[in-house]
Coordinates of C-alpha atoms and ligand atoms in Angstrom, one line a residue:
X2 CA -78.0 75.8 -102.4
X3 CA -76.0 72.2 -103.3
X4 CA -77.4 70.9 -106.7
X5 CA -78.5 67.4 -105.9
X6 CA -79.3 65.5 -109.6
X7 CA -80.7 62.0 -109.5
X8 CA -81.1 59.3 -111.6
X9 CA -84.3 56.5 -110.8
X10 CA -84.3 53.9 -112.9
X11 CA -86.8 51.4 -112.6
X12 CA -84.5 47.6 -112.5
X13 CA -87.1 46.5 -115.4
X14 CA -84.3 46.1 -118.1
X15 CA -81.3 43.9 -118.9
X16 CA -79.0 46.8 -118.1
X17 CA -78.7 50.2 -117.8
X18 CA -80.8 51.4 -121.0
X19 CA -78.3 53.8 -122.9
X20 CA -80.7 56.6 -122.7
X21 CA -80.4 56.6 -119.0
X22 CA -76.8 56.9 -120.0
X23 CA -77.3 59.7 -121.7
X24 CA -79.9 61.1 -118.7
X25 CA -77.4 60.1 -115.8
X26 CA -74.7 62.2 -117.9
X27 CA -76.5 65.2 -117.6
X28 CA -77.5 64.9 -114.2
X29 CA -73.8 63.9 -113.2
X30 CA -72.4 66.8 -115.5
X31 CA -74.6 69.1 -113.5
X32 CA -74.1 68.4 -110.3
X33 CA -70.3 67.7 -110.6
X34 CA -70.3 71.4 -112.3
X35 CA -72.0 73.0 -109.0
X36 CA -69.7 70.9 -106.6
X37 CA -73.0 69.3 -105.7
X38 CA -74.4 65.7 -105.2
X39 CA -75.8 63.0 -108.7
X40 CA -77.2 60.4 -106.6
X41 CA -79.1 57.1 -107.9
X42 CA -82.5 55.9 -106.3
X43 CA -84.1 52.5 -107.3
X44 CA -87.9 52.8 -108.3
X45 CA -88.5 49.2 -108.0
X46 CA -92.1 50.1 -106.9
X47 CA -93.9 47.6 -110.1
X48 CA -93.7 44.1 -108.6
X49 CA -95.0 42.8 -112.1
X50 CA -91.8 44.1 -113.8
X51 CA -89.0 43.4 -111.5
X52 CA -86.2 41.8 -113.5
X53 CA -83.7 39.7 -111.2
X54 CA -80.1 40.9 -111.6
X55 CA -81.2 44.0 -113.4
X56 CA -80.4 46.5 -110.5
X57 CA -76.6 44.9 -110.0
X58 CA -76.1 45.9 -113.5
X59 CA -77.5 49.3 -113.9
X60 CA -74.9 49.9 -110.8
X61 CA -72.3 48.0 -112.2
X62 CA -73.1 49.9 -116.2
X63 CA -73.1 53.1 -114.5
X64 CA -69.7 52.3 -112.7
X65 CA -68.3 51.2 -115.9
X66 CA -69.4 54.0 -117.8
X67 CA -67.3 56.1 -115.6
X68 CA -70.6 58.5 -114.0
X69 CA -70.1 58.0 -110.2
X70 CA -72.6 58.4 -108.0
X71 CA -72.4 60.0 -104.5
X72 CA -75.1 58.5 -102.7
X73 CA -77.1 55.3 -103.4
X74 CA -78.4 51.5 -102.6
X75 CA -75.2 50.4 -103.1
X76 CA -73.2 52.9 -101.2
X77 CA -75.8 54.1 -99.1
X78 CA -76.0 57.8 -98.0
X79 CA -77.7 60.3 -95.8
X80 CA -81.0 59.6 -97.3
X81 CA -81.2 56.1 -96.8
X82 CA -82.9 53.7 -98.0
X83 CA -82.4 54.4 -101.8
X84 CA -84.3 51.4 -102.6
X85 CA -87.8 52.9 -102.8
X86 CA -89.5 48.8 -101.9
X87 CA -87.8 49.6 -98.2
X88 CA -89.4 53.2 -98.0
X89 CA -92.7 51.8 -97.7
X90 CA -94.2 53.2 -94.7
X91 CA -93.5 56.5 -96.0
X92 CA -95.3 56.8 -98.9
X93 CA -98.6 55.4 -97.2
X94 CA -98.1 58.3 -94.4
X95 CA -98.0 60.6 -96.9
X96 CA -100.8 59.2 -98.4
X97 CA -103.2 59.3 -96.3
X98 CA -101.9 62.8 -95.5
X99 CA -103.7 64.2 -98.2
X100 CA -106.7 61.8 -97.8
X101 CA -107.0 63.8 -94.6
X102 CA -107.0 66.9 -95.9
X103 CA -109.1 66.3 -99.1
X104 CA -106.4 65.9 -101.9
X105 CA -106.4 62.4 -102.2
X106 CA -109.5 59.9 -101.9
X107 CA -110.2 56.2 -101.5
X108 CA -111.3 54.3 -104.5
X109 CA -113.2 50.8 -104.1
X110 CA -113.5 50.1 -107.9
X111 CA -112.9 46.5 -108.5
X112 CA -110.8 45.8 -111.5
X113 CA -113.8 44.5 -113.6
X114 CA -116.0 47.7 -113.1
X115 CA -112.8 49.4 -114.4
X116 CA -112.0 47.5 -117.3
X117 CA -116.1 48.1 -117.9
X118 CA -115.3 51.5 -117.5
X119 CA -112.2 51.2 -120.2
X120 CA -113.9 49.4 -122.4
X121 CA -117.2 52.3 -122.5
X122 CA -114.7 54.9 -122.9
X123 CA -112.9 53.5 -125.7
X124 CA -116.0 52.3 -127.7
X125 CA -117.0 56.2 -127.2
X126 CA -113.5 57.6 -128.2
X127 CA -113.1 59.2 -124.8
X128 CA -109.6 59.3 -123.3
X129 CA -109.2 56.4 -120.5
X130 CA -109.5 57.9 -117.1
X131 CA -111.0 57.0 -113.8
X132 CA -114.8 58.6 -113.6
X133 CA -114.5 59.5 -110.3
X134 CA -117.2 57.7 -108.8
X135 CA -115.3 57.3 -105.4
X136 CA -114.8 60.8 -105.0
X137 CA -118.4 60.9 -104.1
X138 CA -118.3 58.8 -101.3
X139 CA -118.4 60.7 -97.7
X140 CA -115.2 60.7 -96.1
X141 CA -116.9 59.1 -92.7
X142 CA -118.1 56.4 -94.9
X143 CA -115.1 55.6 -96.7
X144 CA -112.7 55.1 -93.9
X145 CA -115.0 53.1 -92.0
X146 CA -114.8 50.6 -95.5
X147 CA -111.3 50.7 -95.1
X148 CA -111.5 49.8 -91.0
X149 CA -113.2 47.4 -92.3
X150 CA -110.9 45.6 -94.0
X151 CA -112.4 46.7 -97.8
X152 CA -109.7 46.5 -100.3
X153 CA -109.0 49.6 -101.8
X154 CA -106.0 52.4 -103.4
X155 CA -105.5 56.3 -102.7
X156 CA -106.7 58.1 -105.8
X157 CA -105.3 61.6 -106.0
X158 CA -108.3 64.3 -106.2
X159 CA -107.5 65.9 -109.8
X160 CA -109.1 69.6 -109.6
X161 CA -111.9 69.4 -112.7
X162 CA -111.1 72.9 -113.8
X163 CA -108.2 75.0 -114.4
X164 CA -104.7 74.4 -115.9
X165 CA -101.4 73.3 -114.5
X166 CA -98.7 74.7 -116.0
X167 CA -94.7 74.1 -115.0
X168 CA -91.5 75.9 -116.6
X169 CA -89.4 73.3 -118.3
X170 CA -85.7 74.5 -117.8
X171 CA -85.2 73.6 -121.2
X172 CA -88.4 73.9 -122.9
X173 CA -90.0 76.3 -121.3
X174 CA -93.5 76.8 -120.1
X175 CA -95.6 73.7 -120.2
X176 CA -99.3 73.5 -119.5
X177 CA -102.1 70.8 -119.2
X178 CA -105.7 71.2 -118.7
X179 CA -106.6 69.8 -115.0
X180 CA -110.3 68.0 -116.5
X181 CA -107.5 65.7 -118.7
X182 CA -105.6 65.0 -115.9
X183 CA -106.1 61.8 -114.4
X184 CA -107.0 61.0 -110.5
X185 CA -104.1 59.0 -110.8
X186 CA -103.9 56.0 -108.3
X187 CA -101.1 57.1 -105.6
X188 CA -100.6 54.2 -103.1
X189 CA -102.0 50.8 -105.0
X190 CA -103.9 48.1 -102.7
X191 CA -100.8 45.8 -102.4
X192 CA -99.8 48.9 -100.0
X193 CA -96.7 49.9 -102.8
X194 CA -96.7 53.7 -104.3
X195 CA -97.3 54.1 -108.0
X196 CA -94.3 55.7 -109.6
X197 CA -96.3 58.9 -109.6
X198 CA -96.4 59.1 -105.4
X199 CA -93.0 57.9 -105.1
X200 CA -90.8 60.1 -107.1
X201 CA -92.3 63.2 -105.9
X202 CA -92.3 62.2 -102.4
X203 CA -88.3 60.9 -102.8
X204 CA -87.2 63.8 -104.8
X205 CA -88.4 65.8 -102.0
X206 CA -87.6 64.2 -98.9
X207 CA -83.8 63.7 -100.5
X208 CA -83.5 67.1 -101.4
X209 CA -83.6 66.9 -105.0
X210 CA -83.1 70.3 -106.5
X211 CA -83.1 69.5 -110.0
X212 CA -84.9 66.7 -112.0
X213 CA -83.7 66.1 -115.1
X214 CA -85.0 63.0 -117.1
X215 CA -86.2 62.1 -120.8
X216 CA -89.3 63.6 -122.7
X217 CA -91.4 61.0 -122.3
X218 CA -92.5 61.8 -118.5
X219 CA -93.8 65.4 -119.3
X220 CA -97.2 63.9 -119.6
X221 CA -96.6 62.8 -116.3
X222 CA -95.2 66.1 -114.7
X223 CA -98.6 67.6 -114.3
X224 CA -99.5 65.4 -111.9
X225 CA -96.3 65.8 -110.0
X226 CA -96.5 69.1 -109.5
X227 CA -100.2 69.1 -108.4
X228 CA -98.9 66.3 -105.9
X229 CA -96.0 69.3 -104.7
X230 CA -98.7 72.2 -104.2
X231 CA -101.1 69.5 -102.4
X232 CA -98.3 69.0 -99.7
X233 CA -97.2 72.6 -100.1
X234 CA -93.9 71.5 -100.8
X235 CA -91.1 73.7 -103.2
X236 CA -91.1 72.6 -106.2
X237 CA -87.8 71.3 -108.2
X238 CA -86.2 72.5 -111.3
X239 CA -87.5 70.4 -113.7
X240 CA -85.7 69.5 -117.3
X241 CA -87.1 66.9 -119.9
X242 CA -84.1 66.3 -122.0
X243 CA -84.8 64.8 -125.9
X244 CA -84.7 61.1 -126.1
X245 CA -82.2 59.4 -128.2
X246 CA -83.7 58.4 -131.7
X247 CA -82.6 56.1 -134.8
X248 CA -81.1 57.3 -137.7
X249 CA -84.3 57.3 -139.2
X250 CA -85.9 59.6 -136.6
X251 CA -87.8 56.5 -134.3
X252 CA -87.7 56.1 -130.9
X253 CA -84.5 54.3 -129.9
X254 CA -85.5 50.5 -130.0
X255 CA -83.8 47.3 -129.9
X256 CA -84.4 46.0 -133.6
X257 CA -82.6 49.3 -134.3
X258 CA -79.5 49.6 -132.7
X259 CA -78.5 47.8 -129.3
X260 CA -80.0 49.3 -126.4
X261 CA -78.1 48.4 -123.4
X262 CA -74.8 49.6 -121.9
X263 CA -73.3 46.5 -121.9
X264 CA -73.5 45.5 -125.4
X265 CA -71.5 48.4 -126.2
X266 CA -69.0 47.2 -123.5
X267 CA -69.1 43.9 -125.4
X268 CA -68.6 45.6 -128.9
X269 CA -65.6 47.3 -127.5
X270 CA -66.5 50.6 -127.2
X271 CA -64.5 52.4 -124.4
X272 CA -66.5 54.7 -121.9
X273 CA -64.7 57.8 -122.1
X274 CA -66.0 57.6 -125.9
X275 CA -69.1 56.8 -125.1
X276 CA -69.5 59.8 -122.9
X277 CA -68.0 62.0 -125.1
X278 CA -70.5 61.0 -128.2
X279 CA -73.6 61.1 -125.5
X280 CA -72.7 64.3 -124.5
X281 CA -72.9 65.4 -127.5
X282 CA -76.2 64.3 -128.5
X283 CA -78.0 67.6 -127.5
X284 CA -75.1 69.6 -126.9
X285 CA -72.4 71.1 -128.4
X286 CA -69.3 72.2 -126.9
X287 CA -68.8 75.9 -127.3
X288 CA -66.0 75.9 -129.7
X289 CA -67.6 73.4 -131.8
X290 CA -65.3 70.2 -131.4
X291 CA -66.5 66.9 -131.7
X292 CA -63.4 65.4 -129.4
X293 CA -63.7 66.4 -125.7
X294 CA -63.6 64.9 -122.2
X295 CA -66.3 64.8 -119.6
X296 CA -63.9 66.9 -117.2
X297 CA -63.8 69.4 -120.3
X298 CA -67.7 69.6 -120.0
X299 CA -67.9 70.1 -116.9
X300 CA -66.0 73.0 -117.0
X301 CA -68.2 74.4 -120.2
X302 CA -72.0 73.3 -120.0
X303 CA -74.7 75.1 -119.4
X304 CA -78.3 73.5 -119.2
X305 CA -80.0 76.4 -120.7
X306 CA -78.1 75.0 -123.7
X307 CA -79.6 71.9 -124.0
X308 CA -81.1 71.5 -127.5
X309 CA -84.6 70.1 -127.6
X310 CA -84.2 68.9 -131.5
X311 CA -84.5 65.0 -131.7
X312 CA -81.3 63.7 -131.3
X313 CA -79.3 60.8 -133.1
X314 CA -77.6 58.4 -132.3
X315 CA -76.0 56.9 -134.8
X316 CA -73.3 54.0 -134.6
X317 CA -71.2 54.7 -137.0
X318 CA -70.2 58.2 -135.5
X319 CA -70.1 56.8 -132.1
X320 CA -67.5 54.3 -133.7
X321 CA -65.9 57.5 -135.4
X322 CA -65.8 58.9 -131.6
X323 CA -64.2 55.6 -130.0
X324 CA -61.6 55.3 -133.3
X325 CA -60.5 58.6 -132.4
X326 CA -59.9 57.6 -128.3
X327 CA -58.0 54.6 -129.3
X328 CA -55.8 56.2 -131.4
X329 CA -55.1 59.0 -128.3
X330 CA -54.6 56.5 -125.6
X331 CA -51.1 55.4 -124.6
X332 CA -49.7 52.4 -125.7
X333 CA -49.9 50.9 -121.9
X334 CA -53.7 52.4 -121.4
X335 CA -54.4 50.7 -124.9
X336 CA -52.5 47.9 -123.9
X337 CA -54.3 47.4 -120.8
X338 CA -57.8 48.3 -122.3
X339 CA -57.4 45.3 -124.8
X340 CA -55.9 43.1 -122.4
X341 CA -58.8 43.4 -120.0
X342 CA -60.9 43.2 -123.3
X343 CA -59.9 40.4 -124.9
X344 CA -58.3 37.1 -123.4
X345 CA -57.1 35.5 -126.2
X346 CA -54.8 38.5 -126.5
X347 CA -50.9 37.3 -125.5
X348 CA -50.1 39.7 -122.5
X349 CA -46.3 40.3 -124.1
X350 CA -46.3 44.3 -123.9
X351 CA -43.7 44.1 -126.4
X352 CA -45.0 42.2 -129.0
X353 CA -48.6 44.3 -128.4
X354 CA -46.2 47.3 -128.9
X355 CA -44.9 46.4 -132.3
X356 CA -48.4 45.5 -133.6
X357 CA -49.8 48.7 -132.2
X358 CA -48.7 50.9 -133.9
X359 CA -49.7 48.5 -137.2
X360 CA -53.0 48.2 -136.4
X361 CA -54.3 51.2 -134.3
X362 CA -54.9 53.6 -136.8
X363 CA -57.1 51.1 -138.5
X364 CA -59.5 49.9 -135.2
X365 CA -62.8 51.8 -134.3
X366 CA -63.6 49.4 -131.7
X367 CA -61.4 47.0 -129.1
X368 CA -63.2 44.0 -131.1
X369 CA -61.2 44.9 -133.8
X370 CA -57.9 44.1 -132.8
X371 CA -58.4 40.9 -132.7
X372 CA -59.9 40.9 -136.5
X373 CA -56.6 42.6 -137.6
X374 CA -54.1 41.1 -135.6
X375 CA -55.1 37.6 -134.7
X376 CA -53.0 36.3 -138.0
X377 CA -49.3 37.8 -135.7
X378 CA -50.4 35.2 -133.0
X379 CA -52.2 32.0 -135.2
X380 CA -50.7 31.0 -138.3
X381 CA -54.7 31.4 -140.2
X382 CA -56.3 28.1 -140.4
X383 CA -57.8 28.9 -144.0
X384 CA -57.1 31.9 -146.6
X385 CA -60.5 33.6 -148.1
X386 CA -59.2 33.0 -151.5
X387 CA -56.7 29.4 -152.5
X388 CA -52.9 30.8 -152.8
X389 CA -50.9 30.7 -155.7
X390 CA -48.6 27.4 -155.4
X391 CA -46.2 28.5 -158.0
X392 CA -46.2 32.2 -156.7
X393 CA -45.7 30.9 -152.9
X394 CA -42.9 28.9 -154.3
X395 CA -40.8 31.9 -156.0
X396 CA -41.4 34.4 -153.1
X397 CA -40.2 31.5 -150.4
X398 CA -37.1 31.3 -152.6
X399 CA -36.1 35.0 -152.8
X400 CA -37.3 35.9 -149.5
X401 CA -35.3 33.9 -148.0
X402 CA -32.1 35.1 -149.6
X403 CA -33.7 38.8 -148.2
X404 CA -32.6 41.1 -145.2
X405 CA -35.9 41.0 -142.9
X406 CA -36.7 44.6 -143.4
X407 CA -39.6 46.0 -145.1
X408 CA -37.1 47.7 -147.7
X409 CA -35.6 45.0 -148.1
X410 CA -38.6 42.6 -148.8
X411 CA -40.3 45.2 -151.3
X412 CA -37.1 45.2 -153.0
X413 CA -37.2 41.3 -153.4
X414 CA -40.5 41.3 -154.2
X415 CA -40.8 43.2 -157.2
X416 CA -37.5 42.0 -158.6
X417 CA -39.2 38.8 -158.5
X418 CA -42.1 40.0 -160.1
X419 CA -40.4 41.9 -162.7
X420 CA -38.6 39.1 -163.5
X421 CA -41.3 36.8 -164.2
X422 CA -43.4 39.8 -165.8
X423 CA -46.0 39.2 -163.3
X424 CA -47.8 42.2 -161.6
X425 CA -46.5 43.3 -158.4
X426 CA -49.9 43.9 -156.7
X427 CA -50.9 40.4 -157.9
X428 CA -47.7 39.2 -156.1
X429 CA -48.1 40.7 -152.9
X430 CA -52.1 39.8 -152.7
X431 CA -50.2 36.0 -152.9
X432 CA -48.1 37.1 -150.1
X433 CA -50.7 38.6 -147.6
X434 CA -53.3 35.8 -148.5
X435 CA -50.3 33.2 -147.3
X436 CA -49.0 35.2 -143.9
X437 CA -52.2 36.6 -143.3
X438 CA -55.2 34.7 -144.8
X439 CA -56.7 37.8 -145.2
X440 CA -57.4 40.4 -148.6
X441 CA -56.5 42.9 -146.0
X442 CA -55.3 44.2 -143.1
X443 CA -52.3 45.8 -141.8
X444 CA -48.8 47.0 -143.5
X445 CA -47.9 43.4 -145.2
X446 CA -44.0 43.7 -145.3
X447 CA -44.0 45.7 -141.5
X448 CA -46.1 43.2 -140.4
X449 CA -43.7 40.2 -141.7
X450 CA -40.7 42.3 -139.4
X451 CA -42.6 41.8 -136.6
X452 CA -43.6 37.5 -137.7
X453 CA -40.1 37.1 -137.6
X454 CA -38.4 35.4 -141.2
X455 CA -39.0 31.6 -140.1
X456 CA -42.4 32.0 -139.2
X457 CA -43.4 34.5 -142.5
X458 CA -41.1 31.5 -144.5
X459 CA -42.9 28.6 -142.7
X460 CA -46.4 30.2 -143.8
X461 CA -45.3 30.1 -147.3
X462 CA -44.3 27.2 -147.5
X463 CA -47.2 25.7 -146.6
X464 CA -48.6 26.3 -150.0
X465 CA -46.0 24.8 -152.2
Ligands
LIG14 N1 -88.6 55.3 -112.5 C1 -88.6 56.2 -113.6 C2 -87.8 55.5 -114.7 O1 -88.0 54.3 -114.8 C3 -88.0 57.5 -113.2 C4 -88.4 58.7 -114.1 C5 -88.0 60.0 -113.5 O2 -86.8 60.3 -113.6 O3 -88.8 60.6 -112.8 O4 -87.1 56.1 -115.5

């Protein structure tokens, strides 16, 4: 059997939501593992939610991110379309399929005797499902409403008794009792599927062997899997991986911590990090280390490993994570990577070298090149705290009687200070506030090599 994973976002979002990341990771991991296929399919199905551009950037995250799929609307595939608003005539066939053979019913309800209907329930504290009254109608007499031209949806026909129970790959048996289980609408009146009818018709018809997606749709695979048995169709593997929560245990939200893929792009995070810290977030690589690459996964993971605890993501390690990639990269990937990141950044692979190695230890993010090193390409327009005029003036004078090497300067430096009984921290704060504008930063005296003498002379100056 070829493992076939999927992703199906829904293009509803700004981007690529970073627990879809996480989800597509798996799924990618997986199939990649099995030498099978991770394929993306577009569940653009709720016309009231569509967000322009949003597709283009899930694609374009995902692609980033460095998680390639094999088959999908962008690249096409043997399954084609992958776009599930050109699959349309599909899902109504399959439809009316099991309206034909007692599984599914048409429903009539107009949306004010529902919302009647919502309103009773609630006032009674009764869960909000449809009553059913369509189910009642003979089969003879509904079509002929629909001949007719009565505007209606397919409601599937929820068995009142019994239990439906699926085995979660990671969580093991799941049941729900069939009376709580909504007739769930399958094909709406404008003629589109509801997510419910589409997924399980796509994941079948495309040969989806394993569905792996976050938590928050197990209340949803009951229905699926009555859907799979109604058209005597195999049913999947099926995994519900944890979603990602705040440090303080809620639901990963926006006011929290950025959401999207892209504004971790923008912070300068790089992907092979970010993979690395998702992967991590339910998983742990068998030898325990934090630092490992998605090829390295591959090679290790096992689903059956997958921890259901709530996971956390937490910035701060994730910048941990990244700090740790920058400082493993090679000067001309780092180069490259900041280059690409940053405009404002000079492209003289020299000069980037002799900062580099001044800076890189200190940067957790791309971003903060620029915050350390922007003082080696601007003389700073202001320092934090005024300069010392009289301090400025003594250190311009023996400076510039000093060999431009670090040794050399440090020497010159405390001699002066020694001489004037000042303290030599004191002095150099003077020093780094004038060259750098900065309280801190890099190695002061290494970073004045690589300024040059008339340009770390020229900065003092300009405070006497
Ligand atoms: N369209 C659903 C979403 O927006 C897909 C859920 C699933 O993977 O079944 O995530």
């Amino acid at each position: 059997m070829t493992i076939r994973t999927r992703i199906a976002p829904s293009p509803t979002g700004l981007d690529l939501h970073i627990g879809n990341a996480y989800t597509a990771l798996i799924n990618s991991v997986l199939a990649r593992k099995h030498g099978g296929q991770f394929i993306v399919r577009i569940e653009d199905t709720d016309r009231t939610r569509l967000v322009e551009g949003s597709e283009q950037k899930i694609l374009s995250s995902l692609a980033w991110l460095g998680i390639p799929h094999a088959e999908g609307p962008d690249i096409g595939g043997p399954y084609a379309p992958y776009r599930q608003s050109e699959r349309l005539p599909s899902y109504k066939t399959y439809a009316e399929e099991l309206v034909a053979n007692g599984h599914a019913y048409y429903c009539f309800c107009t949306a004010s005797r529902l919302e009647e209907m919502r309103k009773t329930q609630e006032a009674n504290k009764l869960p909000p499902m449809y009553d059913g009254l369509c189910k009642a109608i003979a089969p003879d007499d509904a079509r002929k409403r629909v001949a007719a031209g009565e505007r209606h949806v397919i409601r599937m026909n929820v068995p009142d008794t019994g239990v439906t129970t699926f085995t979660d790959l990671i969580r093991g048996e799941i049941s729900f009792e069939n009376k709580l289980i909504d007739d769930q609408v399958l094909l709406k009146s404008d003629g589109y599927p509801t997510y419910h009818l589409g997924v399980v018709v796509d994941d079948h018809v495309m040969n989806i062997t394993h569905i792996i997606r976050g938590e928050e749709w197990i209340p949803s695979t009951p229905k699926h899997i009555l859907l799979y048995r109604f058209f005597g169709w195999d049913i999947p593997n099926i995994a519900h991986v944890s979603v990602l929560r705040n440090p303080d245990r809620s639901k990963l939200s926006k006011r929290k911590n950025p959401v999207w893929v892209s504004d971790y792009r923008a912070k300068g995070f790089l992907p092979e990090a970010i993979r690395n810290y998702l992967a991590g977030m339910a998983w742990s690589y068998p030898d325990g280390r934090d630092i490992f690459s998605t090829e390295e996964m591959i090679g290790v993971f096992d689903m059956s490993q997958l921890k259901t605890t709530a996971p956390i993501f937490d910035t701060e390690k994730l910048r941990w994570v990244n700090g740790e990639y920058i400082r493993n990269m090679d000067a001309a990937s780092l180069r490259s990577a900041l280059y690409a990141f940053d405009s404002r950044i000079p492209h003289d692979d020299a000069l980037t070298d002799r900062i580099l190695p001044l800076v890189a230890e200190r940067m957790k993010t791309l971003a903060e090149f620029w915050t350390l090193a922007s003082f080696f390409y601007e003389k700073p327009a202001e320092t934090e705290k005024p300069c010392d005029r009289n301090i400025c003036a003594e250190l311009a004078t023996a400076l510039s009687h000093a060999e431009w090497t670090h040794g050399a300067m440090e020497q010159s430096v405390r001699t002066l200070a020694d001489a004037k009984g000042w303290k030599a921290k004191d002095v150099f704060m003077q020093l780094r506030l004038a060259i750098t504008g900065k309280t801190v930063g890099p190695p002061l005296l290494e970073s004045m090599e690589v300024l040059g003498k008339e340009e770390s002379l020229g900065r003092l100056s300009r405070y006497i």
